[in-house]
Tab-separated table of C-alpha atoms in Angstrom:
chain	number	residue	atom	x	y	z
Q	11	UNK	CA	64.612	107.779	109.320
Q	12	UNK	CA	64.570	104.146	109.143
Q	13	UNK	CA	67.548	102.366	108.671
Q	14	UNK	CA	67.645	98.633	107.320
Q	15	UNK	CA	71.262	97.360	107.849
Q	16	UNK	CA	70.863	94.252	106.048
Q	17	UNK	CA	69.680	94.014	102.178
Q	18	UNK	CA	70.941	91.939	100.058
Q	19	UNK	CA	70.517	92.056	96.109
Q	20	UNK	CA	68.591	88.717	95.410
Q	21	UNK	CA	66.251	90.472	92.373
Q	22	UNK	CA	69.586	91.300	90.673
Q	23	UNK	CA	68.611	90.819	86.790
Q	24	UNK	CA	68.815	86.714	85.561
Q	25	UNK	CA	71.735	87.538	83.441
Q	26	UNK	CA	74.300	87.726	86.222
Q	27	UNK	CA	72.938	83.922	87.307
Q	28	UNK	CA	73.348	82.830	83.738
Q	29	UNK	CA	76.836	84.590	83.410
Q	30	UNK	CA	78.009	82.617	87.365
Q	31	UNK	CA	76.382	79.270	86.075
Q	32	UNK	CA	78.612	79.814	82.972
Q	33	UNK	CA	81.702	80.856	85.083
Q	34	UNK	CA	81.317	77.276	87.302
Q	35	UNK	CA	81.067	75.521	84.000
Q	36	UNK	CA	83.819	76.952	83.065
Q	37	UNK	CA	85.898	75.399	86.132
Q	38	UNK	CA	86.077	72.570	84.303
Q	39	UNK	CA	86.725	73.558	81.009
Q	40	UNK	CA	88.791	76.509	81.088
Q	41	UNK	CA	88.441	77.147	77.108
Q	42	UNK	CA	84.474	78.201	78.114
Q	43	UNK	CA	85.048	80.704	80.700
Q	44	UNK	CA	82.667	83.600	81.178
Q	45	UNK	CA	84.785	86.396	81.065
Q	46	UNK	CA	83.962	89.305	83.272
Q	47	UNK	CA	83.252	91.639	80.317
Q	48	UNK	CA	80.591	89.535	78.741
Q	49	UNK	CA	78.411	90.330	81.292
Q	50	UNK	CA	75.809	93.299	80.100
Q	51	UNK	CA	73.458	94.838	82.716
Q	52	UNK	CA	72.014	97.756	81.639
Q	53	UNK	CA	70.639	100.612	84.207
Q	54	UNK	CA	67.361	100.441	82.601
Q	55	UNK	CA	67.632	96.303	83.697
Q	56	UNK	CA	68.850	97.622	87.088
Q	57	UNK	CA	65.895	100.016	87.759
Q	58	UNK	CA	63.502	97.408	87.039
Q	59	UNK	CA	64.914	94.985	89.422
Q	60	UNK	CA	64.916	97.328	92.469
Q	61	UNK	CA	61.705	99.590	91.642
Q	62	UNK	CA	59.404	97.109	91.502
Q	63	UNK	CA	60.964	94.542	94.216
Q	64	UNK	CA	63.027	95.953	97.358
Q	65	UNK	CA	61.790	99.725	96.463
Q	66	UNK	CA	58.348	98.777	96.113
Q	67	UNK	CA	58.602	97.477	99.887
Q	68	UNK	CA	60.203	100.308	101.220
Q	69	UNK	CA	57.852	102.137	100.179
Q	70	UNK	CA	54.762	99.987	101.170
Q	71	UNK	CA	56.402	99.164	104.563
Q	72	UNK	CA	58.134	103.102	105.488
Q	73	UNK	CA	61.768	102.110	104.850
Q	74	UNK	CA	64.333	104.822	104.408
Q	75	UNK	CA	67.526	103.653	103.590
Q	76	UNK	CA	69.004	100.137	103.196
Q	77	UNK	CA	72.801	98.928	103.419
Q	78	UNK	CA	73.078	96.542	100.381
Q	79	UNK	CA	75.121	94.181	99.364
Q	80	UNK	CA	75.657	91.092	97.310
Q	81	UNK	CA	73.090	88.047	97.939
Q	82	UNK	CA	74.305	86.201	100.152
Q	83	UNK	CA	74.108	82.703	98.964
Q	84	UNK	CA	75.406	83.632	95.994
Q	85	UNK	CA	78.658	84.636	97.364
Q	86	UNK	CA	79.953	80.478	97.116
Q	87	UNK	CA	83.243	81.113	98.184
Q	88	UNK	CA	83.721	77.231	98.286
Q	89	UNK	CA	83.529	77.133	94.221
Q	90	UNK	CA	86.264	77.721	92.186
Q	91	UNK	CA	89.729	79.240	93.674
Q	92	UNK	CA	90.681	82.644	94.550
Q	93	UNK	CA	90.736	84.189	91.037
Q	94	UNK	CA	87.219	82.554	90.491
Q	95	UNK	CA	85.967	84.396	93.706
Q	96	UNK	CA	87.965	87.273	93.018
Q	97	UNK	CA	86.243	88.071	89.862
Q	98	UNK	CA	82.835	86.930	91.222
Q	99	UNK	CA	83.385	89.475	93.820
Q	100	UNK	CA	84.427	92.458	91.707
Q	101	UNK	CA	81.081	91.957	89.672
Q	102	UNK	CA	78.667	91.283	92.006
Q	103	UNK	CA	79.953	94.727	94.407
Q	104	UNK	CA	79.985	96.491	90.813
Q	105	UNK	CA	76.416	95.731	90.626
Q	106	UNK	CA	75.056	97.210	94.217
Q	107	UNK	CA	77.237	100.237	93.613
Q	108	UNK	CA	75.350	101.269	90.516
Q	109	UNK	CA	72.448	100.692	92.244
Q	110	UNK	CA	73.445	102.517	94.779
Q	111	UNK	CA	73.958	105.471	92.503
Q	112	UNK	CA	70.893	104.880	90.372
Q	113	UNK	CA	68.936	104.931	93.690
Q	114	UNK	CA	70.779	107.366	95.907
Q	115	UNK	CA	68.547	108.515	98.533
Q	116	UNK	CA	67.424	104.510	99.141
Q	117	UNK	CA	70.678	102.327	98.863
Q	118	UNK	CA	73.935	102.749	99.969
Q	119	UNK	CA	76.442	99.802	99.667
Q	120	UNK	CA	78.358	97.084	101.445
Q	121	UNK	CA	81.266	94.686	100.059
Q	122	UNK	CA	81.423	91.077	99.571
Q	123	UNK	CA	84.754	89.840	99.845
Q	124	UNK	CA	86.762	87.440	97.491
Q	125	UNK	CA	86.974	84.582	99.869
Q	126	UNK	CA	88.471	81.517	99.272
Q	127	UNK	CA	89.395	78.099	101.177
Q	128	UNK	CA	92.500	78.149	102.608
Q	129	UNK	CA	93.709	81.201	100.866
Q	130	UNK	CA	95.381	83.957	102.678
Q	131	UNK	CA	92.767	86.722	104.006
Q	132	UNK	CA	94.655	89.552	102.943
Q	133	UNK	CA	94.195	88.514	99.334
Q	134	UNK	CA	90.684	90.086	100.345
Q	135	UNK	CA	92.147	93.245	100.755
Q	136	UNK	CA	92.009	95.217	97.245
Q	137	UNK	CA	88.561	94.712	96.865
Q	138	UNK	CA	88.053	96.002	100.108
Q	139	UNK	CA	89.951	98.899	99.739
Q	140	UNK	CA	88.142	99.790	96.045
Q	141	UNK	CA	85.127	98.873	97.524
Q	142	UNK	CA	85.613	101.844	100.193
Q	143	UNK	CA	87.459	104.621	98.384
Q	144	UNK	CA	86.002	103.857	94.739
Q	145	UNK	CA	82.685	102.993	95.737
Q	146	UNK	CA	81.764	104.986	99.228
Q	147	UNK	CA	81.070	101.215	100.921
Q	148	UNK	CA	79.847	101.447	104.848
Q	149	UNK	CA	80.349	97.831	105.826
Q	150	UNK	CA	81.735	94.042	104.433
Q	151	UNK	CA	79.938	90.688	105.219
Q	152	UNK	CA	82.810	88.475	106.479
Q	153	UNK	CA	82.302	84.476	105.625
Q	154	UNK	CA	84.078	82.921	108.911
Q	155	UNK	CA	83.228	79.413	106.961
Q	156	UNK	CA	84.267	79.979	103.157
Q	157	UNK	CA	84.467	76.076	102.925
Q	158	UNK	CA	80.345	76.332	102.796
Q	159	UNK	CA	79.500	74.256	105.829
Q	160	UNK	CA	82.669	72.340	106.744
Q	161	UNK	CA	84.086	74.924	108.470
Q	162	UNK	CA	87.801	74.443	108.050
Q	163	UNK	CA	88.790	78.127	108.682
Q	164	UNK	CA	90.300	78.860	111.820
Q	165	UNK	CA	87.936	80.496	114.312
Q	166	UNK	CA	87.613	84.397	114.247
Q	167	UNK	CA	89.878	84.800	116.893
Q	168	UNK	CA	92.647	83.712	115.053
Q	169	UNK	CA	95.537	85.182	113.711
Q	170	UNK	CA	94.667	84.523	110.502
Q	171	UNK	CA	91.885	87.460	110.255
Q	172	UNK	CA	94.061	89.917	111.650
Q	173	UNK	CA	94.710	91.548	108.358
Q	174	UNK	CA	90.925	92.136	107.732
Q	175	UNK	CA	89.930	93.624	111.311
Q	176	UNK	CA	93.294	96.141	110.797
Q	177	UNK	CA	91.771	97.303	107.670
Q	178	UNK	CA	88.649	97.468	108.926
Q	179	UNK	CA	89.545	99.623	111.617
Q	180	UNK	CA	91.682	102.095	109.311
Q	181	UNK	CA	88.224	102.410	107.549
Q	182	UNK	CA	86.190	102.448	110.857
Q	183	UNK	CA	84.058	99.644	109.316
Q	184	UNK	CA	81.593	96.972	110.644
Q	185	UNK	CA	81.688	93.065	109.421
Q	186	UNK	CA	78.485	91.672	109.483
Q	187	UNK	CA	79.403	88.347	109.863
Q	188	UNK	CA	77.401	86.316	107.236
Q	189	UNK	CA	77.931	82.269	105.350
Q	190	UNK	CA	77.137	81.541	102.320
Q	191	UNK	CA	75.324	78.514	101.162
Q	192	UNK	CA	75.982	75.494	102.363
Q	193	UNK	CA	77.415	72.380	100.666
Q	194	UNK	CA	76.946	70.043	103.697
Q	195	UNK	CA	74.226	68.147	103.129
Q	196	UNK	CA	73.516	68.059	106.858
Q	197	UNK	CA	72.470	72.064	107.333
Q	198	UNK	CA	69.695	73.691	105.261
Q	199	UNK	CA	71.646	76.793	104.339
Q	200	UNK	CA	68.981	79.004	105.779
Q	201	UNK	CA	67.325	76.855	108.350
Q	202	UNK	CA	70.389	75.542	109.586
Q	203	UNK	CA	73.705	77.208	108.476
Q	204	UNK	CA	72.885	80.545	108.806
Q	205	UNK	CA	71.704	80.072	112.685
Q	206	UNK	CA	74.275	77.947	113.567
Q	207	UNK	CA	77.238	80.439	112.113
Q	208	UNK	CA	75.263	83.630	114.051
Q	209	UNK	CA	75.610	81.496	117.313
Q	210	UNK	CA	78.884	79.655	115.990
Q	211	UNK	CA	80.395	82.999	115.723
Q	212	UNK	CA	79.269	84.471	118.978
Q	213	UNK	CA	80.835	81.800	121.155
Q	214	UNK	CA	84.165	82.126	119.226
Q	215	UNK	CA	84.499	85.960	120.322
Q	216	UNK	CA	82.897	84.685	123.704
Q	217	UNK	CA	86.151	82.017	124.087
Q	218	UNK	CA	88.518	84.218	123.199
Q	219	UNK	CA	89.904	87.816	123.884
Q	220	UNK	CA	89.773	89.248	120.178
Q	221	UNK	CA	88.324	92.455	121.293
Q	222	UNK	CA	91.311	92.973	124.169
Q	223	UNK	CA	93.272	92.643	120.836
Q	224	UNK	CA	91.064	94.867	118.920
Q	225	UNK	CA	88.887	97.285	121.308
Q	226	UNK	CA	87.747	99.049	118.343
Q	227	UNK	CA	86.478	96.313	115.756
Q	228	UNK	CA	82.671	96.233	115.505
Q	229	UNK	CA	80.523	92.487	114.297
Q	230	UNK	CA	76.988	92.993	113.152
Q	231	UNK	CA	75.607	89.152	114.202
Q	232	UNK	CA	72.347	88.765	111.854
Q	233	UNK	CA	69.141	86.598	111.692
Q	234	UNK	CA	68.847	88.393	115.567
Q	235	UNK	CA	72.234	86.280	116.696
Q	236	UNK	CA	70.686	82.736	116.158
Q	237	UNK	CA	70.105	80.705	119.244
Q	238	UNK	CA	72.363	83.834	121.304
Q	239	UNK	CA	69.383	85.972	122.710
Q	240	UNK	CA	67.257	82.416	123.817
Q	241	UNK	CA	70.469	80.806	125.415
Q	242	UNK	CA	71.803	84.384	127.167
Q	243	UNK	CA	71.633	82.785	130.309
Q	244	UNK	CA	73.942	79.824	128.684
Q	245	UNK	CA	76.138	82.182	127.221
Q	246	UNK	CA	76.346	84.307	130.901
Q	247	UNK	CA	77.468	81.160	132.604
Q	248	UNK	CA	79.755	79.598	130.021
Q	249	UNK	CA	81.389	83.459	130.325
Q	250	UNK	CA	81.514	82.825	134.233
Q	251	UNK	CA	82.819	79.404	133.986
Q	252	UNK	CA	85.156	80.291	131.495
Q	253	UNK	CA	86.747	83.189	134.047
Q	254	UNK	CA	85.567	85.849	131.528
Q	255	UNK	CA	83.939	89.263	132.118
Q	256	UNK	CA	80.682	90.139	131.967
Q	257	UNK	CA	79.436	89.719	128.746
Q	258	UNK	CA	77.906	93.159	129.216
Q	259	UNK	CA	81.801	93.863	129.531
Q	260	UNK	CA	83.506	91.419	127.544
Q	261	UNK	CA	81.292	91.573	124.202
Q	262	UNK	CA	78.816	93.957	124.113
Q	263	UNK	CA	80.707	96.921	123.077
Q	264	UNK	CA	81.835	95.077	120.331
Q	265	UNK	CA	79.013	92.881	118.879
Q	266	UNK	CA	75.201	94.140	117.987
Q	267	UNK	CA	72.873	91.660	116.726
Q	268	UNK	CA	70.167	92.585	113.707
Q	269	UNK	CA	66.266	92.471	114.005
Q	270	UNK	CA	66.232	89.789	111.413
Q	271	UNK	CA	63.596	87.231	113.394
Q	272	UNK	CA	60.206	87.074	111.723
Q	273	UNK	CA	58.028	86.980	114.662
Q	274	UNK	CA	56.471	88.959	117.446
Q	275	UNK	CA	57.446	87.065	119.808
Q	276	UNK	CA	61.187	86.955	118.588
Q	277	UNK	CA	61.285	90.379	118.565
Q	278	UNK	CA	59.753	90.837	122.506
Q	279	UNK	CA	62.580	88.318	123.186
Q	280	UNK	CA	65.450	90.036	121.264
Q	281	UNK	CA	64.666	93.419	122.984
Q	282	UNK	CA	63.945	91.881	126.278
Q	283	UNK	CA	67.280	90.160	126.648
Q	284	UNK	CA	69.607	92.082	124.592
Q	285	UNK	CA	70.230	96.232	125.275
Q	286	UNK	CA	68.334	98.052	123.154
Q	287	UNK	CA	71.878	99.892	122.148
Q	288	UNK	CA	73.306	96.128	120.701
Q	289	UNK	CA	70.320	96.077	118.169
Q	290	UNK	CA	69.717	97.381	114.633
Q	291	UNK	CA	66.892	97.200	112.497
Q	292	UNK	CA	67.054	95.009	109.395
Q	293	UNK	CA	64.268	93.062	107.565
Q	294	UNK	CA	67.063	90.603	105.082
Q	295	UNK	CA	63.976	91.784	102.783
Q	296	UNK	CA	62.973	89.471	99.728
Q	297	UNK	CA	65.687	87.063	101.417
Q	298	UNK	CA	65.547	83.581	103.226
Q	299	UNK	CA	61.836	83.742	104.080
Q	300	UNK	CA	59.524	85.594	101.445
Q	301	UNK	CA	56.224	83.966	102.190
Q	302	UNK	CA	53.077	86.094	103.999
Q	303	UNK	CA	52.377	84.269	107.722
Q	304	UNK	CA	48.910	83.113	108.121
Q	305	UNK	CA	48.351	83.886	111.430
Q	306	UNK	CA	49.029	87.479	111.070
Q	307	UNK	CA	48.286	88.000	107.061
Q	308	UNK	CA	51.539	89.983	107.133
Q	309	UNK	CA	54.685	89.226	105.320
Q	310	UNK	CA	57.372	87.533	107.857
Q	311	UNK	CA	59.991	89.581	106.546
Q	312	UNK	CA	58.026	93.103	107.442
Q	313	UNK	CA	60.092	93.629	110.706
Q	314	UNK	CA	59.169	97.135	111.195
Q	315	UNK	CA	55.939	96.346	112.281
Q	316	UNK	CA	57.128	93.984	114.779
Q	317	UNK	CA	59.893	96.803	116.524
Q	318	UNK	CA	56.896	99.234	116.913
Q	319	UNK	CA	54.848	96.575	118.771
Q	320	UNK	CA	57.251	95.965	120.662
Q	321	UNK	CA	57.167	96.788	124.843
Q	322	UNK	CA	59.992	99.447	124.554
Q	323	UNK	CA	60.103	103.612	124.358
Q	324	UNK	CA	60.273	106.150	122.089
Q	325	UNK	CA	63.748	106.480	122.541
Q	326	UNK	CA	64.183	103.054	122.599
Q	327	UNK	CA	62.612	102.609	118.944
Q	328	UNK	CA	64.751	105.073	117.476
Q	329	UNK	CA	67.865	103.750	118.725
Q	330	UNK	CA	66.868	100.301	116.965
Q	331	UNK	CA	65.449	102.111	113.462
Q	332	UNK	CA	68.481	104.951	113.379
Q	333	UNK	CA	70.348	105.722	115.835
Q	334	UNK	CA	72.625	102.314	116.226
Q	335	UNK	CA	73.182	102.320	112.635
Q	336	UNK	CA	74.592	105.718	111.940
Q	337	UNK	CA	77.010	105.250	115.544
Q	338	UNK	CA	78.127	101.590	114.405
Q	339	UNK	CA	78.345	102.602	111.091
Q	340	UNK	CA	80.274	105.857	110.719
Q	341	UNK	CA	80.601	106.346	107.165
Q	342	UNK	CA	77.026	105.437	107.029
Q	343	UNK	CA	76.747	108.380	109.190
Q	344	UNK	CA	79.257	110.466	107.399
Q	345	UNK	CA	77.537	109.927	104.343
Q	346	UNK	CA	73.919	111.153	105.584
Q	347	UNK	CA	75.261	114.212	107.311
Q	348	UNK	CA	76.839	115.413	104.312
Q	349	UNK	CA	73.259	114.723	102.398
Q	350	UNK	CA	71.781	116.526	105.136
Q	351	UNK	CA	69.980	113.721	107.022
């Protein structure tokens, strides 16, 4: 089976961008706010969006299963306040659950939660909860910037996230931790943002001893960790300097990094430096980069095809395609052993 641990919904139907653009509006003039029942997606409207987008290519490219959640620039947790978030959550999780039960053999989902600047993180925590008892979640993308590039949350060793990673590990769940768009004129939000929070996050577990704290509490680092796999050596002797263990020690029991790279050569790189056991397979299909590359005629985003080119074994390969997502995501896991798979 091949596993892809990071889909996001970005061919949702146009109405639920028409229905947010009318919720931001309504910031501003509170008499014109969408309200969350106004929004009509029909399963027929569903179907079509997946079956001929992110179905089509799992088909065409030998995908089994994909953990799916919310797109992740829409998430914007820097618009609005809680209750705008709030809301924006409920709808947009609402929406890869029925797809998930439209499509069941294909999609199974993960949460987006109701961030918000400077709001308390356990405000987060219903829609966590109803996203894993009501809708059979595996995972949650965690913003650790919700200001949407100014990055005024504390870092994620803080205190302040403590509430989340003790839920999380009641529900033996993995964060993949994942911004939103960015607002900061100064970092493309997929060029720049997204690289810099993979490696931005990955020095802030480095610095600290959150998983001392938390032995248990898994991070799924996508887009293959940023700049983490090129700089290991960096990162290795910051640790030393820094009087920390090993990273093989200190982190890597803790934090796995996605196949999300879009290049051969990325790939050799990823596998070569990182254990094969930190790594799971994920395309971020129909996502940041959707074009075909010239010098191969291949889409970027077809990352299977890179992982079986790549210098490593049988065993090796199935680790990356199956076997790391169904041990660092158990109720993935749970769920496909009571299907039978």
């Amino acid at each position: 089976m091949i596993i892809d641990i990071h889909g996001h919904y970005t061919t949702a139907p146009k109405a639920l961008e028409a229905w947010r653009n009318r919720q931001i509006a309504g910031i501003n003039s509170p008499s014109e706010m969408a309200k969350a029942s106004e929004l009509k997606i029909s399963d027929d409207e569903l179907r079509e969006s997946i079956e001929s987008n992110q179905l089509r290519l799992m088909r065409e490219r030998g995908l089994d299963l994909t953990i799916f959640s919310p797109r992740a620039s829409f998430m914007a947790h820097h618009i609005g306040d809680f209750q705008i978030s709030s809301t924006w959550a409920a709808i947009c999780n609402e929406l890869c659950y029925r797809v998930s039960e439209l499509f069941p053999d294909h999609f199974i989902p993960a949460a987006m939660l109701p961030q918000s600047p400077g709001v308390d993180i356990a405000t987060c925590i219903p829609e966590l909860v109803k996203c894993v008892q009501e809708y059979g979640n595996v995972a949650i993308n965690l913003n650790p910037d919700p200001s949407g590039g100014h990055w005024t949350s504390p870092p994620l060793s803080d205190p302040y996230w403590y509430p989340i990673y003790e839920k999380m590990i009641e529900y033996d769940l993995p964060a993949m931790i994942h911004v939103s768009t960015s607002c900061n004129a100064c970092f493309h939000t997929t060029g720049a943002h997204y690289l810099n929070a993979d490696t931005t996050a990955f020095m802030q577990c480095l610095t600290s001893d959150l998983f001392r704290e938390f032995p248990t509490l898994r991070f799924v680092i996508p887009h293959g960790g940023g700049a983490v796999p090129y700089h290991w050596g960096r990162f290795r002797g910051l640790a030393q300097e820094l009087k920390k263990p090993l990273l093989k020690d200190h982190l890597l029991n803790n934090v796995f990094f996605d196949t999300c790279v879009y290049h051969q050569k990325g790939i050799d790189l990823l596998t070569g430096v990182i254990p094969v056991d930190n790594i799971l397979f994920a395309s971020e299909m129909i996502g940041a980069v959707r074009g075909i590359d010239p010098e191969t005629g291949h889409y970027f985003d077809d990352t299977k095809r890179y992982v079986e080119a790549a210098h490593i074994n049988a065993d090796e390969r199935y680790k990356i395609f199956e076997g790391n997502a169904r041990r660092v995501y158990p109720r993935l896991n749970a769920a496909l052993n009571a299907k039978g798979n």
